[in-house]
Amino acid sequence: MSTRKLAELPGPDVAARFGPDTIVVQPTGAVEHHGPHLPLVTDFLLAEHIGGAAVERAADEGLDVWQLPTLAFTKSDEHSWAPGTVWLDADTMFDTVVQIGRAVALMGAGTLVFANGHGGNTALLQVALREIRRRTGLKTFLMPTLARVPGPDGEDADERGLGIHGGAAETSMILHLRPDLVDLARADRWVPDHIADFERIAFNGGPVSFGWLSNDFGTPGVVGDASRASAEYGKLLWDVSLDQAVASLHEIARFDPAVPR
């Protein structure tokens, strides 16, 4: 059978084919504000396309891996002020992914991987990994779908490490995937320079994190520099992101937390 989309299988085939070595990938995206130049479906596209392509390639390379339909509505309430955003609150999102884990365990699979395209889901999914593992015994993992790669022509050079939402990387990726949905004439540099020099408080990797809404920064709900995005940068991001996701799935397939006997 050529499909790797779990929902396209007949039910009896799931029962016959799935076992402890089966990996089920659940892409998680979002439908949320991404400024005036990008579609609401940006994070959904990242999760759907990269997650799906990674499953296909990993299956071709011998892994027993399958893709669930991408979750569109997730924890996006940091953008709830913006028209078009559709979000679930934390309790609803948490319950949803835990119940997905329950269903995957009942299918007979051994591993559930969330391939996440929306940063606002990350902390919640990290907690859900342990909850699903405790309740079901599944091995559980979370991996990003968009890799971090410097722009070859300096597309992200002026973001000061703050290109986290609707900036050069995401805009370039959508230029690669769906250029018909990008309006570069409405793109600009929206970098909150007034917070860029803090040494401890940071979005990614800093020792001090902070709660934020996307309209906190004096920008139109964007944090980054979309003005220099390019389809060429998007193609590079696609290639690296796909390679990273496939390599992650291979490592997940051989991971066992137990001490060898």
Coordinates of C-alpha atoms in Angstrom, one line a residue:
M1 CA 0.0 0.0 0.0
S2 CA 1.5 3.3 -1.1
T3 CA -0.2 5.7 1.3
R4 CA 1.4 6.6 4.6
K5 CA -1.6 8.7 5.7
L6 CA -3.1 6.7 8.5
A7 CA -6.6 8.1 7.9
E8 CA -6.6 6.7 4.4
L9 CA -6.2 3.1 5.6
P10 CA -9.2 0.8 6.3
G11 CA -9.6 0.0 9.9
P12 CA -8.7 -3.7 9.6
D13 CA -5.4 -2.8 7.9
V14 CA -4.4 -0.7 11.0
A15 CA -5.1 -3.7 13.2
A16 CA -3.1 -6.0 11.0
R17 CA -0.1 -3.8 10.3
F18 CA 0.6 -1.8 13.5
G19 CA 2.8 -3.1 16.3
P20 CA 5.4 -2.1 18.8
D21 CA 7.8 -0.7 16.2
T22 CA 5.1 1.4 14.5
I23 CA 5.7 5.2 14.7
V24 CA 2.7 7.5 14.4
V25 CA 3.4 11.1 13.5
Q26 CA 0.9 13.8 14.6
P27 CA 1.7 17.1 12.9
T28 CA 0.5 20.1 14.9
G29 CA 0.0 23.5 13.2
A30 CA -2.1 26.5 13.9
V31 CA -4.5 29.0 12.2
E32 CA -3.4 32.3 13.6
H33 CA -2.4 35.8 12.7
H34 CA 1.0 36.2 10.9
G35 CA 0.9 39.8 10.0
P36 CA -0.3 41.5 6.8
H37 CA 1.9 39.5 4.4
L38 CA 1.4 35.9 5.4
P39 CA -1.7 33.6 5.5
L40 CA -3.3 32.5 8.8
V41 CA -2.5 28.9 7.8
T42 CA 1.3 29.4 7.8
D43 CA 2.1 27.1 10.7
F44 CA -0.3 24.5 9.5
L45 CA 1.5 24.4 6.1
L46 CA 4.9 23.9 7.8
A47 CA 3.6 21.0 9.9
E48 CA 1.6 19.4 7.1
H49 CA 4.2 19.6 4.4
I50 CA 7.4 19.0 6.3
G51 CA 5.8 16.4 8.6
G52 CA 4.3 14.6 5.7
A53 CA 7.4 14.6 3.5
A54 CA 9.5 13.3 6.4
V55 CA 7.1 10.4 6.9
E56 CA 7.2 9.5 3.2
R57 CA 11.0 9.6 3.1
A58 CA 11.5 7.8 6.3
A59 CA 9.1 5.0 5.2
D60 CA 11.0 4.7 1.9
E61 CA 14.1 4.3 4.1
G62 CA 12.5 1.4 5.9
L63 CA 10.8 2.8 9.0
D64 CA 7.3 1.7 10.0
V65 CA 5.9 5.2 10.2
W66 CA 2.5 6.8 9.5
Q67 CA 1.0 10.3 9.5
L68 CA -2.2 11.4 11.2
P69 CA -4.1 14.4 9.8
T70 CA -2.6 17.7 10.9
L71 CA -4.1 19.5 13.8
A72 CA -5.1 22.9 12.6
F73 CA -6.6 24.5 15.7
T74 CA -4.2 24.5 18.6
K75 CA -2.9 26.8 21.4
S76 CA -2.7 30.1 19.7
D77 CA -4.2 32.4 22.2
E78 CA -1.2 34.7 22.1
H79 CA -2.7 35.9 18.9
S80 CA -6.3 35.9 20.1
W81 CA -6.5 39.7 19.7
A82 CA -6.1 39.4 15.9
P83 CA -9.1 38.6 13.6
G84 CA -8.9 35.2 11.9
T85 CA -7.0 33.4 14.7
V86 CA -8.8 30.2 15.8
W87 CA -7.4 28.7 19.0
L88 CA -8.0 26.1 21.8
D89 CA -7.4 26.9 25.4
A90 CA -4.7 25.0 27.2
D91 CA -7.0 22.5 28.9
T92 CA -8.8 21.7 25.7
M93 CA -5.6 21.3 23.7
F94 CA -4.0 19.2 26.4
D95 CA -7.0 16.9 26.6
T96 CA -7.1 16.6 22.8
V97 CA -3.5 15.5 22.4
V98 CA -3.7 13.1 25.4
Q99 CA -6.8 11.5 23.9
I100 CA -5.0 11.2 20.6
G101 CA -2.3 9.4 22.4
R102 CA -4.9 7.0 23.9
A103 CA -6.2 6.2 20.5
V104 CA -2.8 5.6 19.0
A105 CA -2.0 3.2 21.9
L106 CA -5.2 1.3 21.2
M107 CA -4.1 1.0 17.6
G108 CA -1.2 -1.1 18.8
A109 CA 1.5 1.4 17.8
G110 CA 4.5 1.8 20.1
T111 CA 5.5 5.5 19.5
L112 CA 3.8 8.8 19.0
V113 CA 5.7 11.8 17.6
F114 CA 4.3 15.4 17.5
A115 CA 5.8 17.2 14.5
N116 CA 5.2 20.8 15.6
G117 CA 4.9 23.8 13.4
H118 CA 3.8 26.3 16.0
G119 CA 6.0 27.5 18.8
G120 CA 3.0 28.3 21.1
N121 CA 2.4 24.6 21.4
T122 CA 5.8 23.6 22.6
A123 CA 5.5 23.9 26.3
L124 CA 2.1 22.2 26.4
L125 CA 3.2 19.4 24.2
Q126 CA 6.3 18.8 26.4
V127 CA 4.0 18.2 29.4
A128 CA 1.7 16.1 27.3
L129 CA 4.5 13.8 26.3
R130 CA 4.9 12.6 29.9
E131 CA 1.2 12.4 30.5
I132 CA 0.7 10.2 27.5
R133 CA 3.6 8.0 28.4
R134 CA 2.4 7.6 31.9
R135 CA -1.2 6.8 30.9
T136 CA -0.5 4.6 27.8
G137 CA 3.1 3.3 27.9
L138 CA 3.7 4.9 24.4
K139 CA 7.1 6.3 23.7
T140 CA 6.5 9.9 23.0
F141 CA 8.5 12.6 21.3
L142 CA 8.2 16.2 20.1
M143 CA 10.2 17.5 17.2
P144 CA 10.1 20.9 15.3
T145 CA 9.3 21.0 11.6
L146 CA 11.2 24.2 10.8
A147 CA 15.0 24.1 11.2
R148 CA 17.1 27.2 12.2
V149 CA 19.5 28.0 9.3
P150 CA 21.1 31.4 8.6
G151 CA 19.9 33.0 5.4
P152 CA 22.5 32.5 2.6
D153 CA 22.1 36.1 1.4
G154 CA 21.7 37.6 4.9
E155 CA 17.9 37.4 4.8
D156 CA 17.7 37.1 8.6
A157 CA 20.8 39.1 9.4
D158 CA 19.0 42.1 10.8
E159 CA 16.6 40.2 13.1
R160 CA 18.9 40.3 16.1
G161 CA 17.9 36.8 17.2
L162 CA 14.2 37.8 17.4
G163 CA 12.9 36.4 14.2
I164 CA 10.4 34.1 15.9
H165 CA 7.1 34.9 14.1
G166 CA 6.3 35.9 10.6
G167 CA 9.9 37.0 9.9
A168 CA 12.5 36.0 7.3
A169 CA 12.4 32.2 7.9
E170 CA 8.6 31.6 8.0
T171 CA 8.0 34.1 5.1
S172 CA 10.7 32.4 3.0
M173 CA 9.3 28.9 3.7
I174 CA 5.8 30.0 2.5
L175 CA 7.4 31.6 -0.5
H176 CA 8.8 28.2 -1.3
L177 CA 5.7 26.2 -0.5
R178 CA 2.9 28.5 -1.5
P179 CA 4.1 31.7 -3.1
D180 CA 0.6 32.6 -4.1
L181 CA -0.3 33.2 -0.4
V182 CA 2.6 35.7 0.3
D183 CA 2.3 39.5 -0.3
L184 CA 5.9 40.8 -0.1
A185 CA 4.6 44.3 -0.9
R186 CA 3.1 44.3 2.6
A187 CA 6.2 42.8 4.3
D188 CA 8.5 45.0 6.5
R189 CA 11.1 44.8 9.3
W190 CA 9.2 44.4 12.6
V191 CA 12.0 43.8 15.1
P192 CA 11.5 45.0 18.7
D193 CA 15.0 46.4 19.0
H194 CA 14.3 47.7 22.5
I195 CA 14.4 44.1 23.9
A196 CA 17.2 42.8 21.8
D197 CA 20.1 43.7 24.1
F198 CA 18.8 41.9 27.2
E199 CA 21.3 39.2 28.2
R200 CA 19.1 36.9 30.2
I201 CA 15.5 37.5 29.0
A202 CA 15.0 35.9 25.6
F203 CA 12.5 34.0 23.5
N204 CA 14.6 31.0 22.7
G205 CA 17.3 29.5 24.9
G206 CA 17.7 32.4 27.3
P207 CA 17.8 31.5 31.1
V208 CA 14.8 33.8 31.7
S209 CA 11.6 33.3 29.7
F210 CA 8.6 35.5 29.8
G211 CA 4.9 35.5 29.0
W212 CA 3.9 37.5 26.0
L213 CA 1.2 38.3 23.5
S214 CA 2.0 39.0 19.9
N215 CA 0.7 42.6 20.2
D216 CA 3.1 43.4 23.1
F217 CA 5.9 44.7 21.0
G218 CA 4.7 47.7 19.0
T219 CA 4.6 45.6 15.8
P220 CA 1.6 44.3 13.8
G221 CA 1.8 41.0 15.5
V222 CA 5.1 40.0 13.8
V223 CA 8.5 39.6 15.5
G224 CA 11.1 39.5 12.8
D225 CA 12.2 40.9 9.4
A226 CA 10.0 39.7 6.6
S227 CA 11.3 42.4 4.1
R228 CA 14.3 40.3 3.0
A229 CA 12.6 36.9 2.7
S230 CA 13.3 34.9 -0.5
A231 CA 12.2 31.7 -2.1
E232 CA 15.8 30.7 -2.3
Y233 CA 16.1 30.9 1.5
G234 CA 12.9 29.0 1.7
K235 CA 14.3 26.1 -0.4
L236 CA 17.3 25.9 1.8
L237 CA 15.1 25.8 4.9
W238 CA 13.0 23.1 3.3
D239 CA 16.0 20.9 2.5
V240 CA 17.6 21.3 6.0
S241 CA 14.2 20.9 7.8
L242 CA 13.3 17.8 5.9
D243 CA 16.7 16.2 6.5
Q244 CA 16.5 17.1 10.2
A245 CA 13.0 15.6 10.5
V246 CA 14.0 12.4 8.8
A247 CA 17.1 12.0 10.8
S248 CA 15.1 12.6 14.0
L249 CA 12.6 9.8 13.0
H250 CA 15.5 7.4 12.5
E251 CA 16.9 8.2 15.9
I252 CA 13.4 8.0 17.5
A253 CA 13.0 4.5 16.0
R254 CA 16.1 3.2 17.7
F255 CA 15.7 5.0 21.0
D256 CA 15.1 3.0 24.1
P257 CA 15.3 4.7 27.6
A258 CA 15.8 1.4 29.4
V259 CA 19.4 0.3 30.4
P260 CA 20.5 -2.5 28.1
R261 CA 20.8 -5.9 29.9

